[in-house]
mmCIF file of C-alpha atoms in Angstrom:
data_model
loop_
_atom_site.group_PDB
_atom_site.id
_atom_site.type_symbol
_atom_site.label_atom_id
_atom_site.label_comp_id
_atom_site.label_asym_id
_atom_site.label_seq_id
_atom_site.Cartn_x
_atom_site.Cartn_y
_atom_site.Cartn_z
ATOM 1 C CA UNK U 13 21.655 -4.836 25.315
ATOM 2 C CA UNK U 14 18.760 -7.087 24.712
ATOM 3 C CA UNK U 15 15.545 -5.752 23.138
ATOM 4 C CA UNK U 16 12.487 -6.975 21.678
ATOM 5 C CA UNK U 17 9.754 -5.067 19.544
ATOM 6 C CA UNK U 18 6.556 -6.196 17.901
ATOM 7 C CA UNK U 19 3.771 -4.760 15.821
ATOM 8 C CA UNK U 20 0.140 -4.255 17.401
ATOM 9 C CA UNK U 21 -0.968 -4.763 20.903
ATOM 10 C CA UNK U 22 -1.818 -8.490 20.252
ATOM 11 C CA UNK U 23 1.921 -9.110 20.371
ATOM 12 C CA UNK U 24 2.296 -8.506 23.980
ATOM 13 C CA UNK U 25 2.278 -12.205 24.830
ATOM 14 C CA UNK U 26 4.718 -12.891 22.052
ATOM 15 C CA UNK U 27 7.037 -10.148 23.433
ATOM 16 C CA UNK U 28 6.853 -11.594 26.875
ATOM 17 C CA UNK U 29 7.799 -14.992 25.547
ATOM 18 C CA UNK U 30 10.653 -13.258 23.678
ATOM 19 C CA UNK U 31 12.085 -11.514 26.624
ATOM 20 C CA UNK U 32 11.839 -14.724 28.788
ATOM 21 C CA UNK U 33 13.765 -16.492 26.014
ATOM 22 C CA UNK U 34 16.461 -13.571 25.637
ATOM 23 C CA UNK U 35 17.121 -13.928 29.450
ATOM 24 C CA UNK U 36 17.679 -17.435 29.325
ATOM 25 C CA UNK U 37 20.350 -16.707 26.868
ATOM 26 C CA UNK U 38 18.527 -17.793 23.642
ATOM 27 C CA UNK U 39 19.737 -16.383 20.474
ATOM 28 C CA UNK U 40 17.652 -13.498 18.689
ATOM 29 C CA UNK U 41 16.422 -15.904 15.965
ATOM 30 C CA UNK U 42 15.220 -18.525 18.605
ATOM 31 C CA UNK U 43 13.558 -15.827 20.506
ATOM 32 C CA UNK U 44 11.902 -14.595 17.421
ATOM 33 C CA UNK U 45 10.763 -17.848 16.117
ATOM 34 C CA UNK U 46 9.228 -18.865 19.670
ATOM 35 C CA UNK U 47 7.702 -15.512 20.057
ATOM 36 C CA UNK U 48 6.026 -15.339 16.773
ATOM 37 C CA UNK U 49 4.623 -18.845 17.096
ATOM 38 C CA UNK U 50 2.815 -17.913 20.251
ATOM 39 C CA UNK U 51 0.889 -15.301 18.204
ATOM 40 C CA UNK U 52 0.320 -17.832 15.487
ATOM 41 C CA UNK U 53 -1.067 -20.391 17.627
ATOM 42 C CA UNK U 54 -3.190 -17.912 19.595
ATOM 43 C CA UNK U 55 -6.956 -18.832 18.233
ATOM 44 C CA UNK U 56 -7.981 -15.156 19.262
ATOM 45 C CA UNK U 57 -5.552 -13.298 16.838
ATOM 46 C CA UNK U 58 -7.542 -13.349 13.651
ATOM 47 C CA UNK U 59 -4.968 -12.146 11.386
ATOM 48 C CA UNK U 60 -1.885 -14.574 12.053
ATOM 49 C CA UNK U 61 -1.646 -18.210 11.931
ATOM 50 C CA UNK U 62 -4.417 -20.797 13.171
ATOM 51 C CA UNK U 63 -6.906 -17.955 14.297
ATOM 52 C CA UNK U 64 -6.661 -16.292 10.761
ATOM 53 C CA UNK U 65 -9.375 -15.830 8.323
ATOM 54 C CA UNK U 66 -9.561 -18.139 5.295
ATOM 55 C CA UNK U 67 -9.181 -17.280 1.506
ATOM 56 C CA UNK U 68 -11.951 -16.944 -0.615
ATOM 57 C CA UNK U 69 -11.908 -20.901 -1.086
ATOM 58 C CA UNK U 70 -12.405 -21.342 2.709
ATOM 59 C CA UNK U 71 -8.944 -22.137 3.145
ATOM 60 C CA UNK U 72 -6.214 -20.944 5.661
ATOM 61 C CA UNK U 73 -3.055 -19.889 3.607
ATOM 62 C CA UNK U 74 -0.159 -18.619 5.518
ATOM 63 C CA UNK U 75 2.877 -16.522 4.925
ATOM 64 C CA UNK U 76 5.941 -15.952 7.029
ATOM 65 C CA UNK U 77 9.629 -15.123 6.963
ATOM 66 C CA UNK U 78 12.484 -14.815 9.204
ATOM 67 C CA UNK U 79 15.968 -12.864 8.535
ATOM 68 C CA UNK U 80 18.998 -12.241 10.710
ATOM 69 C CA UNK U 81 21.725 -9.552 10.832
ATOM 70 C CA UNK U 82 24.033 -11.995 9.031
ATOM 71 C CA UNK U 83 21.864 -11.972 5.907
ATOM 72 C CA UNK U 84 20.421 -15.424 6.511
ATOM 73 C CA UNK U 85 16.844 -15.536 5.430
ATOM 74 C CA UNK U 86 14.033 -17.983 4.865
ATOM 75 C CA UNK U 87 10.265 -17.322 3.518
ATOM 76 C CA UNK U 88 7.224 -19.152 3.079
ATOM 77 C CA UNK U 89 4.174 -18.264 0.979
ATOM 78 C CA UNK U 90 0.716 -19.351 0.431
ATOM 79 C CA UNK U 91 1.416 -22.343 2.861
ATOM 80 C CA UNK U 92 -1.716 -24.465 3.471
ATOM 81 C CA UNK U 93 -2.486 -27.618 5.893
ATOM 82 C CA UNK U 94 -0.382 -25.944 8.743
ATOM 83 C CA UNK U 95 -1.253 -24.116 12.113
ATOM 84 C CA UNK U 96 1.681 -22.088 11.881
ATOM 85 C CA UNK U 97 4.221 -20.964 9.302
ATOM 86 C CA UNK U 98 7.021 -19.408 11.127
ATOM 87 C CA UNK U 99 8.533 -22.761 11.823
ATOM 88 C CA UNK U 100 8.639 -23.645 8.030
ATOM 89 C CA UNK U 101 10.253 -20.302 7.534
ATOM 90 C CA UNK U 102 12.895 -21.206 9.980
ATOM 91 C CA UNK U 103 13.448 -24.508 8.323
ATOM 92 C CA UNK U 104 13.795 -22.998 4.829
ATOM 93 C CA UNK U 105 16.508 -20.464 6.421
ATOM 94 C CA UNK U 106 18.402 -23.288 8.044
ATOM 95 C CA UNK U 107 18.081 -26.620 5.949
ATOM 96 C CA UNK U 108 16.369 -25.673 2.437
ATOM 97 C CA UNK U 109 18.725 -25.004 -0.649
ATOM 98 C CA UNK U 110 16.391 -22.141 -1.641
ATOM 99 C CA UNK U 111 15.533 -19.009 0.288
ATOM 100 C CA UNK U 112 11.720 -18.974 -0.525
ATOM 101 C CA UNK U 113 9.242 -21.782 -0.771
ATOM 102 C CA UNK U 114 5.602 -21.425 -1.942
ATOM 103 C CA UNK U 115 2.265 -23.073 -2.119
ATOM 104 C CA UNK U 116 2.062 -26.893 -2.495
ATOM 105 C CA UNK U 117 5.742 -27.361 -2.903
ATOM 106 C CA UNK U 118 6.545 -25.565 0.196
ATOM 107 C CA UNK U 119 3.758 -27.758 2.080
ATOM 108 C CA UNK U 120 5.201 -31.005 0.598
ATOM 109 C CA UNK U 121 8.969 -29.734 1.410
ATOM 110 C CA UNK U 122 7.919 -28.961 5.051
ATOM 111 C CA UNK U 123 6.089 -32.037 5.350
ATOM 112 C CA UNK U 124 9.025 -34.079 4.159
ATOM 113 C CA UNK U 125 11.366 -32.273 6.444
ATOM 114 C CA UNK U 126 8.994 -33.151 9.206
ATOM 115 C CA UNK U 127 8.931 -29.505 10.570
ATOM 116 C CA UNK U 128 8.376 -29.410 14.504
ATOM 117 C CA UNK U 129 5.495 -27.343 15.622
ATOM 118 C CA UNK U 130 3.863 -26.677 12.432
ATOM 119 C CA UNK U 131 2.562 -30.057 10.882
ATOM 120 C CA UNK U 132 -0.951 -30.868 11.571
ATOM 121 C CA UNK U 133 -2.104 -34.028 9.306
ATOM 122 C CA UNK U 134 -5.871 -33.167 9.847
ATOM 123 C CA UNK U 135 -5.465 -30.501 7.136
ATOM 124 C CA UNK U 136 -5.980 -27.650 9.293
ATOM 125 C CA UNK U 137 -7.549 -24.535 8.070
ATOM 126 C CA UNK U 138 -10.054 -26.150 5.522
ATOM 127 C CA UNK U 139 -13.658 -24.866 5.859
ATOM 128 C CA UNK U 140 -14.955 -28.055 4.185
ATOM 129 C CA UNK U 141 -13.412 -30.326 6.847
ATOM 130 C CA UNK U 142 -14.753 -28.087 9.712
ATOM 131 C CA UNK U 143 -11.332 -27.135 11.125
ATOM 132 C CA UNK U 144 -11.095 -23.426 10.937
ATOM 133 C CA UNK U 145 -11.636 -21.640 14.395
ATOM 134 C CA UNK U 146 -15.220 -21.187 15.121
ATOM 135 C CA UNK U 147 -14.776 -17.470 14.608
ATOM 136 C CA UNK U 148 -13.244 -17.923 11.285
ATOM 137 C CA UNK U 149 -15.926 -20.408 10.056
ATOM 138 C CA UNK U 150 -18.453 -17.751 11.122
ATOM 139 C CA UNK U 151 -16.924 -14.825 9.314
ATOM 140 C CA UNK U 152 -16.342 -16.982 6.153
ATOM 141 C CA UNK U 153 -20.106 -17.700 6.196
ATOM 142 C CA UNK U 154 -20.820 -14.168 6.583
ATOM 143 C CA UNK U 155 -18.516 -13.607 3.641
ATOM 144 C CA UNK U 156 -20.362 -16.062 1.408
ATOM 145 C CA UNK U 157 -23.632 -14.641 2.119
ATOM 146 C CA UNK U 158 -22.459 -11.210 0.835
ATOM 147 C CA UNK U 159 -22.380 -9.369 4.119
ATOM 148 C CA UNK U 160 -18.660 -8.049 3.401
ATOM 149 C CA UNK U 161 -20.299 -5.560 0.984
ATOM 150 C CA UNK U 162 -17.677 -2.652 -0.093
ATOM 151 C CA UNK U 163 -15.798 -2.764 3.120
ATOM 152 C CA UNK U 164 -12.030 -1.860 2.422
ATOM 153 C CA UNK U 165 -9.816 -4.714 3.133
ATOM 154 C CA UNK U 166 -6.890 -4.353 5.581
ATOM 155 C CA UNK U 167 -4.899 -6.834 7.302
ATOM 156 C CA UNK U 168 -2.714 -6.803 10.337
ATOM 157 C CA UNK U 169 0.410 -8.977 10.753
ATOM 158 C CA UNK U 170 2.813 -9.827 13.659
ATOM 159 C CA UNK U 171 6.289 -8.310 12.926
ATOM 160 C CA UNK U 172 8.871 -8.964 15.574
ATOM 161 C CA UNK U 173 12.387 -7.972 15.936
ATOM 162 C CA UNK U 174 14.702 -9.409 18.889
ATOM 163 C CA UNK U 175 18.109 -8.278 19.776
ATOM 164 C CA UNK U 176 20.117 -10.961 22.025
ATOM 165 C CA UNK U 177 22.750 -10.526 24.625
ATOM 166 C CA UNK U 178 25.496 -11.212 22.006
ATOM 167 C CA UNK U 179 24.271 -8.373 19.981
ATOM 168 C CA UNK U 180 22.651 -10.579 17.466
ATOM 169 C CA UNK U 181 19.523 -9.436 15.557
ATOM 170 C CA UNK U 182 16.607 -11.273 14.064
ATOM 171 C CA UNK U 183 13.301 -10.072 12.537
ATOM 172 C CA UNK U 184 10.332 -12.163 11.721
ATOM 173 C CA UNK U 185 6.960 -11.611 10.225
ATOM 174 C CA UNK U 186 3.796 -13.860 10.045
ATOM 175 C CA UNK U 187 0.424 -13.329 8.605
ATOM 176 C CA UNK U 188 -2.690 -15.293 7.246
ATOM 177 C CA UNK U 189 -3.151 -12.468 4.893
ATOM 178 C CA UNK U 190 -6.047 -10.488 3.798
ATOM 179 C CA UNK U 191 -9.309 -11.978 4.740
ATOM 180 C CA UNK U 192 -11.047 -13.794 1.801
ATOM 181 C CA UNK U 193 -8.145 -13.125 -0.442
ATOM 182 C CA UNK U 194 -8.001 -14.953 -3.825
ATOM 183 C CA UNK U 195 -6.179 -18.322 -3.342
ATOM 184 C CA UNK U 196 -2.331 -17.783 -3.873
ATOM 185 C CA UNK U 197 -2.424 -14.034 -2.891
ATOM 186 C CA UNK U 198 0.914 -13.015 -1.117
ATOM 187 C CA UNK U 199 1.489 -9.424 0.531
ATOM 188 C CA UNK U 200 4.430 -7.849 1.512
ATOM 189 C CA UNK U 201 4.916 -9.671 5.065
ATOM 190 C CA UNK U 202 7.003 -12.472 3.641
ATOM 191 C CA UNK U 203 8.996 -10.591 1.052
ATOM 192 C CA UNK U 204 12.601 -9.973 2.133
ATOM 193 C CA UNK U 205 13.171 -6.136 2.081
ATOM 194 C CA UNK U 206 9.391 -5.520 1.892
ATOM 195 C CA UNK U 207 7.677 -6.980 4.964
ATOM 196 C CA UNK U 208 11.165 -7.374 6.835
ATOM 197 C CA UNK U 209 14.679 -6.750 6.562
ATOM 198 C CA UNK U 210 17.779 -7.052 8.526
ATOM 199 C CA UNK U 211 21.669 -6.531 8.049
ATOM 200 C CA UNK U 212 24.717 -5.484 10.076
ATOM 201 C CA UNK U 213 23.040 -2.168 10.709
ATOM 202 C CA UNK U 214 19.766 -2.965 12.088
ATOM 203 C CA UNK U 215 16.331 -4.458 11.282
ATOM 204 C CA UNK U 216 12.723 -3.411 10.420
ATOM 205 C CA UNK U 217 9.311 -4.833 9.793
ATOM 206 C CA UNK U 218 6.127 -3.536 8.536
ATOM 207 C CA UNK U 219 2.186 -4.142 8.758
ATOM 208 C CA UNK U 220 -0.620 -2.700 6.748
ATOM 209 C CA UNK U 221 -2.078 -2.755 3.481
ATOM 210 C CA UNK U 222 0.381 -5.368 1.631
ATOM 211 C CA UNK U 223 -0.949 -5.050 -1.896
ATOM 212 C CA UNK U 224 -0.215 -1.307 -1.843
ATOM 213 C CA UNK U 225 2.851 -1.072 0.354
ATOM 214 C CA UNK U 226 4.817 -3.717 -1.411
ATOM 215 C CA UNK U 227 6.197 -1.123 -3.925
ATOM 216 C CA UNK U 228 7.755 0.833 -1.317
ATOM 217 C CA UNK U 229 10.158 -1.814 -0.001
ATOM 218 C CA UNK U 230 9.713 -0.288 3.502
ATOM 219 C CA UNK U 231 11.856 -2.679 5.377
ATOM 220 C CA UNK U 232 14.923 -2.346 3.159
ATOM 221 C CA UNK U 233 14.238 1.273 2.936
ATOM 222 C CA UNK U 234 14.383 1.958 6.811
ATOM 223 C CA UNK U 235 17.561 -0.432 7.420
ATOM 224 C CA UNK U 236 19.280 1.592 4.450
ATOM 225 C CA UNK U 237 18.572 4.967 6.234
ATOM 226 C CA UNK U 238 19.853 3.482 9.305
ATOM 227 C CA UNK U 239 23.091 2.527 7.352
ATOM 228 C CA UNK U 240 23.353 6.102 6.276
ATOM 229 C CA UNK U 241 23.391 7.330 9.833
ATOM 230 C CA UNK U 242 19.565 7.857 10.594
ATOM 231 C CA UNK U 243 18.062 6.800 14.069
ATOM 232 C CA UNK U 244 15.470 4.039 13.611
ATOM 233 C CA UNK U 245 12.849 6.624 14.711
ATOM 234 C CA UNK U 246 13.790 9.152 11.941
ATOM 235 C CA UNK U 247 13.981 6.376 9.289
ATOM 236 C CA UNK U 248 10.643 5.017 10.220
ATOM 237 C CA UNK U 249 9.108 8.632 9.850
ATOM 238 C CA UNK U 250 10.836 8.946 6.437
ATOM 239 C CA UNK U 251 9.415 5.684 5.177
ATOM 240 C CA UNK U 252 5.675 6.333 6.345
ATOM 241 C CA UNK U 253 5.965 10.162 5.041
ATOM 242 C CA UNK U 254 6.947 8.593 1.640
ATOM 243 C CA UNK U 255 3.963 6.236 1.601
ATOM 244 C CA UNK U 256 1.562 9.048 2.698
ATOM 245 C CA UNK U 257 2.913 11.132 0.072
ATOM 246 C CA UNK U 258 2.677 8.552 -2.848
ATOM 247 C CA UNK U 259 -0.568 6.799 -1.734
ATOM 248 C CA UNK U 260 -2.605 8.826 1.048
ATOM 249 C CA UNK U 261 -5.094 5.946 1.630
ATOM 250 C CA UNK U 262 -2.591 3.053 2.270
ATOM 251 C CA UNK U 263 -2.345 2.078 5.816
ATOM 252 C CA UNK U 264 1.075 1.316 6.881
ATOM 253 C CA UNK U 265 3.120 0.925 10.071
ATOM 254 C CA UNK U 266 6.862 0.221 10.684
ATOM 255 C CA UNK U 267 9.003 -0.587 13.271
ATOM 256 C CA UNK U 268 12.977 -0.768 13.551
ATOM 257 C CA UNK U 269 15.973 -1.016 15.551
ATOM 258 C CA UNK U 270 19.754 -0.366 15.290
ATOM 259 C CA UNK U 271 22.731 -2.217 16.421
ATOM 260 C CA UNK U 272 23.017 0.676 18.977
ATOM 261 C CA UNK U 273 20.061 -0.570 20.852
ATOM 262 C CA UNK U 274 17.776 2.359 19.742
ATOM 263 C CA UNK U 275 14.325 1.604 18.377
ATOM 264 C CA UNK U 276 11.585 3.460 16.274
ATOM 265 C CA UNK U 277 8.120 3.060 15.284
ATOM 266 C CA UNK U 278 5.819 5.100 13.148
ATOM 267 C CA UNK U 279 2.625 4.655 10.784
ATOM 268 C CA UNK U 280 0.596 6.543 8.498
ATOM 269 C CA UNK U 281 -2.480 6.646 10.527
ATOM 270 C CA UNK U 282 -3.465 7.114 14.263
ATOM 271 C CA UNK U 283 -4.211 4.008 16.085
ATOM 272 C CA UNK U 284 -0.884 1.810 15.728
ATOM 273 C CA UNK U 285 0.078 0.287 19.041
ATOM 274 C CA UNK U 286 3.214 -1.845 19.517
ATOM 275 C CA UNK U 287 5.046 -3.698 22.340
ATOM 276 C CA UNK U 288 8.350 -3.326 23.456
ATOM 277 C CA UNK U 289 10.720 -4.810 25.993
ATOM 278 C CA UNK U 290 13.871 -3.086 26.598
ATOM 279 C CA UNK U 291 15.788 -5.684 28.260
ATOM 280 C CA UNK U 292 14.482 -5.543 31.561
ATOM 281 C CA UNK U 293 11.096 -4.891 33.389
ATOM 282 C CA UNK U 294 7.840 -5.373 31.732
ATOM 283 C CA UNK U 295 6.670 -5.198 28.173
ATOM 284 C CA UNK U 296 5.380 -1.760 27.307
ATOM 285 C CA UNK U 297 2.513 -1.299 24.845
ATOM 286 C CA UNK U 298 2.977 2.185 23.288
ATOM 287 C CA UNK U 299 1.072 4.143 20.686
ATOM 288 C CA UNK U 300 2.190 6.248 17.726
ATOM 289 C CA UNK U 301 0.387 9.562 17.552
ATOM 290 C CA UNK U 302 0.692 10.826 13.735
ATOM 291 C CA UNK U 303 -1.385 13.937 14.392
ATOM 292 C CA UNK U 304 -4.856 14.807 14.057
ATOM 293 C CA UNK U 305 -5.162 15.389 10.277
ATOM 294 C CA UNK U 306 -4.394 11.639 9.222
ATOM 295 C CA UNK U 307 -7.384 9.962 10.645
ATOM 296 C CA UNK U 308 -7.545 6.611 12.607
ATOM 297 C CA UNK U 309 -6.398 3.100 11.396
ATOM 298 C CA UNK U 310 -9.198 0.890 9.927
ATOM 299 C CA UNK U 311 -9.091 -2.888 11.014
ATOM 300 C CA UNK U 312 -11.280 -5.388 9.024
ATOM 301 C CA UNK U 313 -9.526 -8.469 9.452
ATOM 302 C CA UNK U 314 -11.619 -8.923 12.704
#
């Protein structure tokens, strides 16, 4: 059965796009790429793609990855000069001799390949050229003026899983990373096994405090538990419990599917909303309730 699930309520338009693609017989990877691109190109989403907040040098650096149930994978990290990174990750998956490309090398390779839907020769996302979004320029000016203070830094990402009519599964993840990060910083989002993972048993993706989450290899952990016979929901709950036990202040949210068409979602704090389309009807926005004792999710990438 066709299915699409994605992190955060801002992914509603992405899941809607994926559902339309899947209904028109698109493959899971096509649906996932097209859907994530919708979020990346939305200037109102301040933690992904073109709307994202820049690094400490005033430059937008993007990360993205895609993986399918066949084990095919492609990732791009610290990509500059592009409005979106998911088309580059797709190109790496299909056309690059390597699985991961990063930084200036990734940019040069993508330009040489003429990656569609991503290239912007105006050197997009550089504050010195005045081509961040207005909101990002304003937030960067506040950062330079020292108004960020001692706020904790957390970031949201778009993670999306699509299941097509033939049972194919693809998972993708994209982010502009932590706001005002050091140039070159990469979190868990584009890390295969960390921010996303898929195999013949299922798929998972994660969102939250990437610098802390990365050590738990959450997406791989969840899919491995699904392989062992757990439901996606039970596997997600096991993963977030492990994070909470080892690092109580870390914010982590996860979603997963299995090849039986079941899905799951869980998080370490209240306030995690996700979007799901179950093969027919409208996209639902659901919220995970963890319980009173854990507190609410703190968003700063705004």
